[in-house]
Short mmCIF file of C-alpha atoms and ligand atoms in Angstrom, two decimals:
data_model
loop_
_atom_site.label_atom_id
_atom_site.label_comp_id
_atom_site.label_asym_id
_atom_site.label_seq_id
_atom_site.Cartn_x
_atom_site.Cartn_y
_atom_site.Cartn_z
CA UNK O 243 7.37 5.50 -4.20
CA UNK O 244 9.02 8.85 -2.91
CA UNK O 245 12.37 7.46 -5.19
CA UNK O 246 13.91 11.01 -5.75
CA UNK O 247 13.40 11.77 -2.26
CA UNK O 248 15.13 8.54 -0.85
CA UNK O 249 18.08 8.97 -3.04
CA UNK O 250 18.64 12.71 -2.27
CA UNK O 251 18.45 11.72 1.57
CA UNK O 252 20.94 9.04 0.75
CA UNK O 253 23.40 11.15 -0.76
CA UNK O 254 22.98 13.56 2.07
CA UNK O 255 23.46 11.20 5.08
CA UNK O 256 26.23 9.23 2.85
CA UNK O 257 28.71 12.17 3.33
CA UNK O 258 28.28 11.39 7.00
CA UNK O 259 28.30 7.75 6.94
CA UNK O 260 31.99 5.86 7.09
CA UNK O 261 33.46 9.40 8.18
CA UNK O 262 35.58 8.83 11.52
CA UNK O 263 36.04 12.57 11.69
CA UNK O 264 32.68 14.91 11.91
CA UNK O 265 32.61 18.36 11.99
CA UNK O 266 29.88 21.07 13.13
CA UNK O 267 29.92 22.38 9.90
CA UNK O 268 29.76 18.85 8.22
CA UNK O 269 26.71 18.00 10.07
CA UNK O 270 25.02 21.58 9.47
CA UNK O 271 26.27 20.86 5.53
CA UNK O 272 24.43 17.33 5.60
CA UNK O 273 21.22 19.12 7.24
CA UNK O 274 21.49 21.57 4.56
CA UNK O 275 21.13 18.50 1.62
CA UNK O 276 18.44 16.61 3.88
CA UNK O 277 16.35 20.24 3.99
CA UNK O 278 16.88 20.83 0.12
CA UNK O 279 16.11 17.20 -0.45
CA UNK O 280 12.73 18.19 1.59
CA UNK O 281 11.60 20.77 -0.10
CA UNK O 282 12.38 19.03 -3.56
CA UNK O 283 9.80 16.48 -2.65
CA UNK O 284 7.24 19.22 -2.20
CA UNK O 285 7.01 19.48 2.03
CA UNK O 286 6.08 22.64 2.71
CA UNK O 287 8.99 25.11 4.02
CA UNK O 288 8.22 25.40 7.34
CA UNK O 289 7.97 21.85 7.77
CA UNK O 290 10.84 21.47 6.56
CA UNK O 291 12.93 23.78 8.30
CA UNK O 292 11.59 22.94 11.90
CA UNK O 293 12.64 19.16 10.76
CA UNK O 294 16.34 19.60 10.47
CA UNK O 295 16.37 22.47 13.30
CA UNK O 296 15.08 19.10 15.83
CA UNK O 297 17.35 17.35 13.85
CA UNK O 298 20.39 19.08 14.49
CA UNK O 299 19.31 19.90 18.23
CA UNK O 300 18.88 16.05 18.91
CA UNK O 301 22.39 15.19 17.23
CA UNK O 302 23.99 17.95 18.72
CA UNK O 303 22.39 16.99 22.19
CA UNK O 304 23.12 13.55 21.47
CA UNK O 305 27.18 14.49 20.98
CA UNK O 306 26.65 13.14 17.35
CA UNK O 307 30.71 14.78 17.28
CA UNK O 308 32.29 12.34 19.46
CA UNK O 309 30.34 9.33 19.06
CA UNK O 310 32.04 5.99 16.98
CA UNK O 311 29.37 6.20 14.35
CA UNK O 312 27.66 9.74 13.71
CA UNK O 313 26.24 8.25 10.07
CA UNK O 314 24.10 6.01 11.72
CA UNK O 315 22.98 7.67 14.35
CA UNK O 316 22.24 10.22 12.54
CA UNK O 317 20.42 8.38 10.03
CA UNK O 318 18.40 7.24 13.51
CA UNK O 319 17.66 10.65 14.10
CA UNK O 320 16.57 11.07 10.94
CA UNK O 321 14.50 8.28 10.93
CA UNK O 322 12.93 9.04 14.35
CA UNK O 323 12.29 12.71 12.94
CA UNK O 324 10.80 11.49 10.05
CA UNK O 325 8.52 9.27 11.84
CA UNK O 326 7.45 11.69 14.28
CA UNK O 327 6.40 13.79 11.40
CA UNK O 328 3.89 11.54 9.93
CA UNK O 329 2.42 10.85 13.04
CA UNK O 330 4.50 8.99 15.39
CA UNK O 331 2.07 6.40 16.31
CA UNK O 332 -0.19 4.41 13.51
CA UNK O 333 -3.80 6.03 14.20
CA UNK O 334 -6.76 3.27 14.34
CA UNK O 335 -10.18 4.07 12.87
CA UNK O 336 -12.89 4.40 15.15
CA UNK O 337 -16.16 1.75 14.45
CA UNK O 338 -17.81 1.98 17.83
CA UNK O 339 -21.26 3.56 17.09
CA UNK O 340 -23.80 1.36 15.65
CA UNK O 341 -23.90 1.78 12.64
CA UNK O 342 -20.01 3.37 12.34
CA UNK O 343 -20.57 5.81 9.93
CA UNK O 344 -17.53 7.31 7.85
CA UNK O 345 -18.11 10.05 5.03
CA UNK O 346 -15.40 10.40 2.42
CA UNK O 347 -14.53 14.30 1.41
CA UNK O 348 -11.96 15.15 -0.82
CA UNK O 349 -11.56 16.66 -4.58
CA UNK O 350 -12.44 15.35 -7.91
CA UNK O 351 -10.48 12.48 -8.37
CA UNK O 352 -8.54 11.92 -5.71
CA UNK O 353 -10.03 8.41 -5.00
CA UNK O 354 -12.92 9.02 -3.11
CA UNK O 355 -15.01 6.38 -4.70
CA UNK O 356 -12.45 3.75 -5.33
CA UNK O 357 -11.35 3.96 -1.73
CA UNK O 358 -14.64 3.59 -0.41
CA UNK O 359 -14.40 0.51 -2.19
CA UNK O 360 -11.53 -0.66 -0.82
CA UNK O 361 -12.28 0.27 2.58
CA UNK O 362 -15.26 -1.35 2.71
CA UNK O 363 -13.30 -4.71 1.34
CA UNK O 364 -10.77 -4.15 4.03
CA UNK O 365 -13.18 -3.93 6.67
CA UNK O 366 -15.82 -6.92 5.50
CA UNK O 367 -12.34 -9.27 5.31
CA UNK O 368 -10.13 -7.89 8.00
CA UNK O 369 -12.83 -6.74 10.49
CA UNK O 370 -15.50 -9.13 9.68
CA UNK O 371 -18.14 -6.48 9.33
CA UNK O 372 -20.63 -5.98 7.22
CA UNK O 373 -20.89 -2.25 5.61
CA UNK O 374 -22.85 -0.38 3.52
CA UNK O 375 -21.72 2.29 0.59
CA UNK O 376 -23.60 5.01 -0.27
CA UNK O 377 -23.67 6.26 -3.72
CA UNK O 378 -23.65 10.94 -2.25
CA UNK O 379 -22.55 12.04 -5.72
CA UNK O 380 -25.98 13.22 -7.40
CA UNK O 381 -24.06 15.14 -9.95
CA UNK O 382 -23.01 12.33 -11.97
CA UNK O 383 -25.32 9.26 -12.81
CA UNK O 384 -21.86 7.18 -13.88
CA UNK O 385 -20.48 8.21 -10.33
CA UNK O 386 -23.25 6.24 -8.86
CA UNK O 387 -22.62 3.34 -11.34
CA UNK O 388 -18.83 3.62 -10.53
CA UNK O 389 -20.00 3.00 -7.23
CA UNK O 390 -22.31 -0.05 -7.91
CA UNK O 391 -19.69 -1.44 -10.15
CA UNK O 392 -17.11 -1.68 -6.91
CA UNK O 393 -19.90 -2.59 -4.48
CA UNK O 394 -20.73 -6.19 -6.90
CA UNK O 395 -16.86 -6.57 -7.16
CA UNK O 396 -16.47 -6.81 -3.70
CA UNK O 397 -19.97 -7.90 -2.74
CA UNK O 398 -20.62 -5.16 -0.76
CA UNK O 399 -24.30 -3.69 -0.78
CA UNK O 400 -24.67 -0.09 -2.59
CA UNK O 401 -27.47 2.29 -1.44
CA UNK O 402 -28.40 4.86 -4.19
CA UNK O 403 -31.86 6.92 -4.96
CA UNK O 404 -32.12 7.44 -8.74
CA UNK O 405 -33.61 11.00 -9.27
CA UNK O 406 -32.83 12.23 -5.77
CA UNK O 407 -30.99 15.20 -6.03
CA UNK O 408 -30.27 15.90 -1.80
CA UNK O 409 -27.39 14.63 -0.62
CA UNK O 410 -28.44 14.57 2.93
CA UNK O 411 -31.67 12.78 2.36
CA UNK O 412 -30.23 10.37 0.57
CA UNK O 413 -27.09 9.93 3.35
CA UNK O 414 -29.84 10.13 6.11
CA UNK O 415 -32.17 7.58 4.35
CA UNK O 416 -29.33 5.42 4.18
CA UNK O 417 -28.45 4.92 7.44
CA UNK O 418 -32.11 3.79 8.15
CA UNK O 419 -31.42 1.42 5.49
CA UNK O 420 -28.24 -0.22 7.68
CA UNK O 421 -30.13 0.05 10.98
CA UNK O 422 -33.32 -1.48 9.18
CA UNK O 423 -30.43 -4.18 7.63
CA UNK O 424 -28.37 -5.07 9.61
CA UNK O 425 -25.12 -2.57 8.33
CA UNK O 426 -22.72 -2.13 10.82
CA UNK O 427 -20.25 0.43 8.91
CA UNK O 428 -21.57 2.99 6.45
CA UNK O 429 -19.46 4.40 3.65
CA UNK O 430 -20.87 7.79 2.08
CA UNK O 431 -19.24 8.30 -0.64
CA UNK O 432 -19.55 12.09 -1.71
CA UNK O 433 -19.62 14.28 -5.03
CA UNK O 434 -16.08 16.14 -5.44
CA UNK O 435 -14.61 19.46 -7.15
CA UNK O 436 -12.00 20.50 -9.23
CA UNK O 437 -10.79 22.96 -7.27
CA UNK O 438 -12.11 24.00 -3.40
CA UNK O 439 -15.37 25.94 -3.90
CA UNK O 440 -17.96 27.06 -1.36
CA UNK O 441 -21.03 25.19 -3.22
CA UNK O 442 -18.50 21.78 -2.49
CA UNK O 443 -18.22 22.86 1.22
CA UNK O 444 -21.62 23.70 1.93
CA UNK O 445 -22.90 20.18 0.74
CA UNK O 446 -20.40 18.44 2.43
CA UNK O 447 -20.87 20.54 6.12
CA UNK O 448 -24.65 20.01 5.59
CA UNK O 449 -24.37 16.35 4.81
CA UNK O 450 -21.82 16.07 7.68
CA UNK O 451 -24.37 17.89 10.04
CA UNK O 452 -27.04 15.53 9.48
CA UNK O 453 -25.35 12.25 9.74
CA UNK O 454 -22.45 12.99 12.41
CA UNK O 455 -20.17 10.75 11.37
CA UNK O 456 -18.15 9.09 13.39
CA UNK O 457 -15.15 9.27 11.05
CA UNK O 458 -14.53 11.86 8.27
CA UNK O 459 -11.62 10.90 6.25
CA UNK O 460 -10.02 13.46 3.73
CA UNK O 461 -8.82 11.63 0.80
CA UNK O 462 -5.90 13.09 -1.29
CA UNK O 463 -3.95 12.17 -4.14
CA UNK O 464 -0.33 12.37 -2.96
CA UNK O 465 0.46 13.25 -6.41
CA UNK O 466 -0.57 16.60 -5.60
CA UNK O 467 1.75 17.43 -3.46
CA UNK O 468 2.08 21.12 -1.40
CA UNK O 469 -1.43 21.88 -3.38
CA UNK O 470 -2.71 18.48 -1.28
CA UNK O 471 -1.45 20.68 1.96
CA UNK O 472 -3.57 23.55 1.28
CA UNK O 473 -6.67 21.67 0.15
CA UNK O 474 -5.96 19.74 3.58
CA UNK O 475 -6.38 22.99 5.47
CA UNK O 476 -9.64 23.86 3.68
CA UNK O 477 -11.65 20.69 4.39
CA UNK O 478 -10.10 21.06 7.89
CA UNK O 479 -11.29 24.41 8.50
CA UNK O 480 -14.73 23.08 7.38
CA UNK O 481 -15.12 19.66 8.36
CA UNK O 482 -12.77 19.15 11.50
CA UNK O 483 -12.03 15.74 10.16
CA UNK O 484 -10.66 12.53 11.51
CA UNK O 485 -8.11 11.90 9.37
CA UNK O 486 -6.32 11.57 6.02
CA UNK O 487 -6.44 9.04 3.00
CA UNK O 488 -3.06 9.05 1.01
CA UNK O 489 -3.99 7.53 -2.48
CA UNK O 490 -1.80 7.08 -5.28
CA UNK O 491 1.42 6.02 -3.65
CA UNK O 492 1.97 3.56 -6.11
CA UNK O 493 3.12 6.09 -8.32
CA UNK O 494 6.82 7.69 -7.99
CA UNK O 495 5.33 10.76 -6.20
CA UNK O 496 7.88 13.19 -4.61
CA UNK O 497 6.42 12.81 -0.88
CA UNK O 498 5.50 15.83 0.15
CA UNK O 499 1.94 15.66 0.80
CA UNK O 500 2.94 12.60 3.23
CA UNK O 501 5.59 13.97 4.80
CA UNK O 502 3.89 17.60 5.52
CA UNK O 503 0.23 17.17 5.82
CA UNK O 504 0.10 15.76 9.78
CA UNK O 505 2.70 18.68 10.70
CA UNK O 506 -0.04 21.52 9.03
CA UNK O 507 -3.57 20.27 9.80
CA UNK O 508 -2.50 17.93 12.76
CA UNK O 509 -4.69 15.07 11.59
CA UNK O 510 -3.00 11.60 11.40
CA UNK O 511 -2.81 9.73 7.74
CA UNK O 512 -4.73 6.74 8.47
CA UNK O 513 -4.68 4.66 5.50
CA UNK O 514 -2.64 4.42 2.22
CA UNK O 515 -4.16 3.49 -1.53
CA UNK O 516 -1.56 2.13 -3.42
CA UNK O 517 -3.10 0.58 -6.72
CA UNK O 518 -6.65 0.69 -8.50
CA UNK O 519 -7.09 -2.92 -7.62
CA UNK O 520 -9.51 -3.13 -4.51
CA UNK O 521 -6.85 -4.66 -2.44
CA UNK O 522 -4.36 -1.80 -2.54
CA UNK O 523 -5.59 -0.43 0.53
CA UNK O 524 -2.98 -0.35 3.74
CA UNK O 525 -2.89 0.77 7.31
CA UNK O 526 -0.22 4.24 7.31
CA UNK O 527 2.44 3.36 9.64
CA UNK O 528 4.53 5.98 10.01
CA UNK O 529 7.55 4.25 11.50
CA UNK O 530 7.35 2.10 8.22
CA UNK O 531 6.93 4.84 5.92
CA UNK O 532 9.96 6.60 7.32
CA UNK O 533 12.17 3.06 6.28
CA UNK O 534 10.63 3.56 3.13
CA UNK O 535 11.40 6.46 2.62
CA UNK O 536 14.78 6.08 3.76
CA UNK O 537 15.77 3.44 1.72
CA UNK O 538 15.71 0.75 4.54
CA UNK O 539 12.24 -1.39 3.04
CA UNK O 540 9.77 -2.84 4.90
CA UNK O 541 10.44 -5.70 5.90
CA UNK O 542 7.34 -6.21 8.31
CA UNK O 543 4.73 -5.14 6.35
CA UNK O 544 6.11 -7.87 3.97
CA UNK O 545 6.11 -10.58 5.69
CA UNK O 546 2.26 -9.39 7.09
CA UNK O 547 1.55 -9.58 3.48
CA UNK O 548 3.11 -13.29 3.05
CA UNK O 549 1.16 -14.32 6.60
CA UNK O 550 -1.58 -13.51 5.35
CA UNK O 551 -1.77 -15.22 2.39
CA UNK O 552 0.13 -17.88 2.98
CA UNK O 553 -2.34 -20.86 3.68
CA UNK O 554 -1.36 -23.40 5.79
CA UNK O 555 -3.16 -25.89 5.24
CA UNK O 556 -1.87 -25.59 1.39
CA UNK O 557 1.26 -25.54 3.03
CA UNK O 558 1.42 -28.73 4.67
CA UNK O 559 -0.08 -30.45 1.81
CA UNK O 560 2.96 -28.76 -0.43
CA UNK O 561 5.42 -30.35 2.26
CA UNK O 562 3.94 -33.90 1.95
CA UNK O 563 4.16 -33.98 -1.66
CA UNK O 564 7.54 -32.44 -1.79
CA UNK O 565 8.57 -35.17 0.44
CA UNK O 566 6.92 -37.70 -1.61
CA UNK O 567 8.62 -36.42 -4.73
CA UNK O 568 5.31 -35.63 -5.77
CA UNK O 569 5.77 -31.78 -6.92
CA UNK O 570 4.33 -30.96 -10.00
CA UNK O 571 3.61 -28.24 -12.18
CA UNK O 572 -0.16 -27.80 -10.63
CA UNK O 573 1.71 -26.81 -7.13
CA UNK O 574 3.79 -24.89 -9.37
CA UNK O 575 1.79 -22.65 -10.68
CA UNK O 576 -0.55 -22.82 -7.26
CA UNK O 577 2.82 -21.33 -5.87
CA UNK O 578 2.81 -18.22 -8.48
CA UNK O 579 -0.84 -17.36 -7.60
CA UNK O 580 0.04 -17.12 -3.94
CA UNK O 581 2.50 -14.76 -4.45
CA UNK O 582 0.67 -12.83 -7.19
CA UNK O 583 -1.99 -12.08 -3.87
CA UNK O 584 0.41 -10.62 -2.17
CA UNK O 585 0.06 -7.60 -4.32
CA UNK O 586 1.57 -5.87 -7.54
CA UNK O 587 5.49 -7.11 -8.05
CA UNK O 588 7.07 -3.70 -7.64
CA UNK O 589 4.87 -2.63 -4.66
CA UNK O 590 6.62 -5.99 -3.03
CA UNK O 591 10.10 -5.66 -4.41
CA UNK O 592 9.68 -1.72 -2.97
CA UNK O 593 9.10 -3.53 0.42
CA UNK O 594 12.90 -5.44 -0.08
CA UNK O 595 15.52 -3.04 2.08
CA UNK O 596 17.53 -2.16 -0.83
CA UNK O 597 16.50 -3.35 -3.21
CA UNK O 598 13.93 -0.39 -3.98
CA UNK O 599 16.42 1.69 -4.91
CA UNK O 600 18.44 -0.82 -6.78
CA UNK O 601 15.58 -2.21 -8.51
CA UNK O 602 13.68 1.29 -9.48
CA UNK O 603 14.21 1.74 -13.31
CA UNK O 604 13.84 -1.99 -13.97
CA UNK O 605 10.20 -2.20 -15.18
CA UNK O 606 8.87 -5.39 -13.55
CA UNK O 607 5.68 -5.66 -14.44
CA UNK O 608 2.87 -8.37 -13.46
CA UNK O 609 2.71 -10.09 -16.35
CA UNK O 610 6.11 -11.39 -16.26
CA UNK O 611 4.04 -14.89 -14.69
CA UNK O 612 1.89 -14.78 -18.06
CA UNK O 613 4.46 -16.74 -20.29
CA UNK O 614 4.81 -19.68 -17.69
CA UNK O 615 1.34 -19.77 -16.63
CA UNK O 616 0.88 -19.84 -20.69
CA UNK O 617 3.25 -22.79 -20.76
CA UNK O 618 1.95 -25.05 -17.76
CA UNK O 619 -1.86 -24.86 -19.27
CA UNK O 620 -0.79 -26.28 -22.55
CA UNK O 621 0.54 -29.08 -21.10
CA UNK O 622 -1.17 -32.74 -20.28
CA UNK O 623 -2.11 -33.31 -16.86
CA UNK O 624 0.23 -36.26 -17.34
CA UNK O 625 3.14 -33.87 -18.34
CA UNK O 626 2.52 -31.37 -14.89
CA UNK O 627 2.48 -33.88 -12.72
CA UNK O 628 5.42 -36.11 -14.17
CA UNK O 629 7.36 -33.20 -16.01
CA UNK O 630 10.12 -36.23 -16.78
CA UNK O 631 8.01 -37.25 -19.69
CA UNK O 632 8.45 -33.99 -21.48
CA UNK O 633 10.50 -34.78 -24.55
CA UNK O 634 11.43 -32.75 -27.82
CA UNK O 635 8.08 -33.17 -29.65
CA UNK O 636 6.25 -32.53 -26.43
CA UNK O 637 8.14 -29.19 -26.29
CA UNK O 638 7.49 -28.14 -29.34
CA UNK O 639 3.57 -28.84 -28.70
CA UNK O 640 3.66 -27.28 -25.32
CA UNK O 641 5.33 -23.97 -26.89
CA UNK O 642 2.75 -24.03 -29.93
CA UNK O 643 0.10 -24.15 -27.47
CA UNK O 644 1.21 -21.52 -25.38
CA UNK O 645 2.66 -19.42 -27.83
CA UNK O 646 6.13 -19.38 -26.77
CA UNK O 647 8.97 -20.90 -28.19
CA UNK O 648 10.81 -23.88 -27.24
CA UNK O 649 13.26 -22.01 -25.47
CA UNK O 650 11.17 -20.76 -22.90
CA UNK O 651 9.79 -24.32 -22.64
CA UNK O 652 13.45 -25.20 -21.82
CA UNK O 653 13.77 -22.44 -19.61
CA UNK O 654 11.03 -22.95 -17.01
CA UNK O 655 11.36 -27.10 -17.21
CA UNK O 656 15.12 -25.91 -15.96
CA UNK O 657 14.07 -23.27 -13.54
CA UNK O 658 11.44 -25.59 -12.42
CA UNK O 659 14.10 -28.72 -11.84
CA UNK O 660 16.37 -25.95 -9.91
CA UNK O 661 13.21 -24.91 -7.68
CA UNK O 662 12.94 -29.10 -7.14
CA UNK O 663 15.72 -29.24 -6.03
CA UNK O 664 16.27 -26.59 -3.60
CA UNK O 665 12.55 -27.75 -2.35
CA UNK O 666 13.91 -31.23 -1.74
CA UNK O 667 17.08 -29.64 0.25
CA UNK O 668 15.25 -27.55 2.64
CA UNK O 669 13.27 -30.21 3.94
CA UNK O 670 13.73 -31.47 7.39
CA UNK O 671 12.43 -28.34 8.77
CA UNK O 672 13.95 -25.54 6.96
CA UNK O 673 11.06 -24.13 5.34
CA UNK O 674 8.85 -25.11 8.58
CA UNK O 675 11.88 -22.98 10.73
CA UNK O 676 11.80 -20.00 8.54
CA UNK O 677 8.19 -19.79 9.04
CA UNK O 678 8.60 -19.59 12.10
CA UNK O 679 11.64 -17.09 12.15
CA UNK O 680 9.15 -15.05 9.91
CA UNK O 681 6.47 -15.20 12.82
CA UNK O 682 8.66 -14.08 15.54
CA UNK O 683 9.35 -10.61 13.65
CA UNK O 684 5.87 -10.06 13.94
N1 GTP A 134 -2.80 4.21 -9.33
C1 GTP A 134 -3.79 4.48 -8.50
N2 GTP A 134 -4.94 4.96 -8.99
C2 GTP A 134 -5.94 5.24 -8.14
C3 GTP A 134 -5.81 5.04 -6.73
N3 GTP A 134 -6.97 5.43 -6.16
C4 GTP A 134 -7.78 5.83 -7.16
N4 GTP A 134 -7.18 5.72 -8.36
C5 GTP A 134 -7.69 6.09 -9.68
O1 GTP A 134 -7.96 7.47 -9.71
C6 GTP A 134 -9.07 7.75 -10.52
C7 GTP A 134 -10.10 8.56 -9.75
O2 GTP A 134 -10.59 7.79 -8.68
P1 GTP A 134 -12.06 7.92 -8.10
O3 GTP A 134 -12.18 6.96 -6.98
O4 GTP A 134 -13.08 7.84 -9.18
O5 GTP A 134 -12.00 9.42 -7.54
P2 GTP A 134 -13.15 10.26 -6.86
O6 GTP A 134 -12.53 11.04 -5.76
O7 GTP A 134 -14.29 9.40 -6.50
O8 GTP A 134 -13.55 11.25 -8.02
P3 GTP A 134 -14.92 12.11 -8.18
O9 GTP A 134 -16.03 11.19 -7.87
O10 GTP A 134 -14.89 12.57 -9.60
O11 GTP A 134 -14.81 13.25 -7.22
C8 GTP A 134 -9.61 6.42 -10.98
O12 GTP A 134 -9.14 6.17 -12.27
C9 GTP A 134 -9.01 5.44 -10.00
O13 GTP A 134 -8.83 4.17 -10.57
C10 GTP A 134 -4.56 4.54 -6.23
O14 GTP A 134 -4.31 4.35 -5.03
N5 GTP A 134 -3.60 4.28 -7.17
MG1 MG A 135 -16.32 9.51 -7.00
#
């Protein structure tokens, strides 16, 4: 995510950084790299330009010249700008009416459907509620099988009307349906364009007329960049919306549409799609996107990640046995599918400070957990729970079975007699303390 951008914003504030002496002209030469580096990513011009001119007023104000460290502080500065930008504060979504109803807007494929999906998985898990979708897109019978298809994944209820071709009808029938049912949160999900068009607007004002919604969220593809910006303005204009939808971050996009689109249409980014899956769904911090983006992780949306799925009761369980000298390869591989919830690999390893950068062109894909899981089924319950007993002709078995070789077999029996160990040393409370540390950076 946003890679070229953090690197070019590196380089810029690097000249600064470690430099005892700092010139005017050094600091308006570093502003000049952090603008170019803007406008490379795609943020609109003016954005950019009223960006470094606070910049440079705050550093100047700030006597950024005389001060021990003027790298850091003005990476600070750059980082406060930067969050200020996207928003400042993280914007809630608003489920008081009864039922909340939210309509979706946007462009052809911009995620409109799959984040309904998610959305309504995030609030049915998170929020405890129980929503509704609603298939709007009356163009397109396989939209309103996309939409089905999502709503049994998740178990969420879809309302559709085969044959009905008004999109208000079918949005106003639906909320009768969530009254009548018990809904408290309806999704519309709506029909989208290639390109902005007044038959697209018209539908979408009318269907927004009918139902009021109490949030309308514009979802964009922030692969689309300054074009997202302008399309922003357009559904604006229309719809006075609520807020913004950034999907696709999980791509290397340059960062534009994230870092402009609150600055033109003044509506906060509200939530983030980062995958297909129907997890990849976060809450847009702004503060935390600006680390991102500047190369300095986040750490605390990682370690909300881990909290959350981290089970404790699992936990405590894991302790006793590791204690007992119990751990097997069942708690092994119980271990991998915890962290495999947390999300895709290189969304986490983005998360590291650092290690984003470092770690960009190394393709880490999920499947790097397929060859051990492989390995542990084709072994004996016998053999995961007393991996001792593994001996050459079991190895060769166990790599048959798994398609592997017998060098892999070695491999994880030696990574997994490492992982013992270390287990075995941080009992006593070290595992049980960093826990804890983790919970106080909450
Ligand atoms: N990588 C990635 N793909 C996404 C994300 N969100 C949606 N997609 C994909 O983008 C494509 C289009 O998504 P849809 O949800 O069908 O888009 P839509 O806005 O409903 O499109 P229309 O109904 O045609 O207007 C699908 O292939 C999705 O899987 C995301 O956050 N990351
Ligand atoms: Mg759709």
């Amino acid at each position: 995510m946003f890679n070229n951008l953090s690197d070019k914003l590196d380089k810029a504030l690097h000249v600064l950084k470690g430099h005892g002496s700092i010139t005017e002209v050094n600091v308006a030469e570093t502003l000049k790299e952090v603008r170019r580096a803007l406008l490379d990513a795609d943020v609109n011009f003016k954005t950019a330009k009223e960006f470094t001119n606070r910049v440079k007023e705050k550093a100047l104000g700030q006597d950024v010249l005389t001060t021990l460290q003027p790298g850091q502080l003005m990476v600070k500065i750059v980082k406060d700008e930067l969050t200020e930008l996207m928003g400042g504060e993280t914007a809630g979504i608003n489920l008081k009416g009864s039922p909340s109803v939210i309509l979706m807007s946007g462009l052809q494929g911009s995620g409109k459907t799959t984040f309904s999906g998610k959305l309504a998985n995030f609030l049915k898990t998170k929020k405890t509620k129980k929503p509704l979708l609603v298939a709007c897109d009356v163009y397109r019978p396989a939209a309103i099988n996309q939409l089905h298809v999502v709503g049994e994944q998740i178990g969420v209820e879809v309302y559709s009307e085969e044959g009905n071709m008004d999109p208000v009808a079918i949005a106003t029938n639906a909320i009768a349906h969530a009254k009548q049912n018990g809904h408290n949160v309806v999704i519309v999900d709506t029909a989208g364009r290639l390109a902005v068009d007044e038959a697209m607007m018209t539908e979408i004002a009318n269907v927004h007329a009918a139902i009021t919604p109490d949030e309308t969220l514009f979802v964009v593809d922030s692969m689309t960049g300054q074009d997202a910006v302008n399309t922003a303005k357009a559904f604006n204009d229309r719809l006075n919306f609520e807020g913004v939808v950034l999907t696709k971050l999980d791509g290397d996009t340059r960062g534009g549409a994230a870092i402009s689109i609150k600055s033109v249409v003044n509506k906060p980014i509200k939530f983030i799609g980062t995958g297909e899956k129907m997890d990849a769904i976060d809450v847009f911090h702004p503060a935390r996107m600006a680390d991102r983006i500047l190369g300095m992780g986040d750490v605390v949306s990682l370690v909300e990640r881990a909290q959350e799925q981290f089970d404790e009761e699992e936990a405590r369980k894991l302790q006793k046995k590791i204690a007992k000298n119990q751990f097997g390869f069942d708690d092994f591989i119980k271990q991998i599918q915890q962290v495999k919830k947390m999300g895709s690999m290189k969304d986490l390893i983005g998360m590291i400070p650092g290690a984003g950068k470092a770690l960009k062109d190394v393709d880490i894909d999920d499947d790097a957990f397929k060859g051990i899981e492989a390995i542990i089924h084709s072994m004996t319950p016998e053999e995961r729970s007393t991996p001792a007993v593994i001996n050459g002709s079991r190895k060769k078995r166990i790599a048959k079975g798994s398609g592997t070789s017998v060098q892999e077999v070695n491999q994880l029996l030696k990574q997994f007699n490492q992982m013992s160990k270390m287990m075995k040393m941080m009992q006593g409370g070290g595992g049980r303390k960093m826990m804890q540390a983790m919970g106080k950076m909450r």
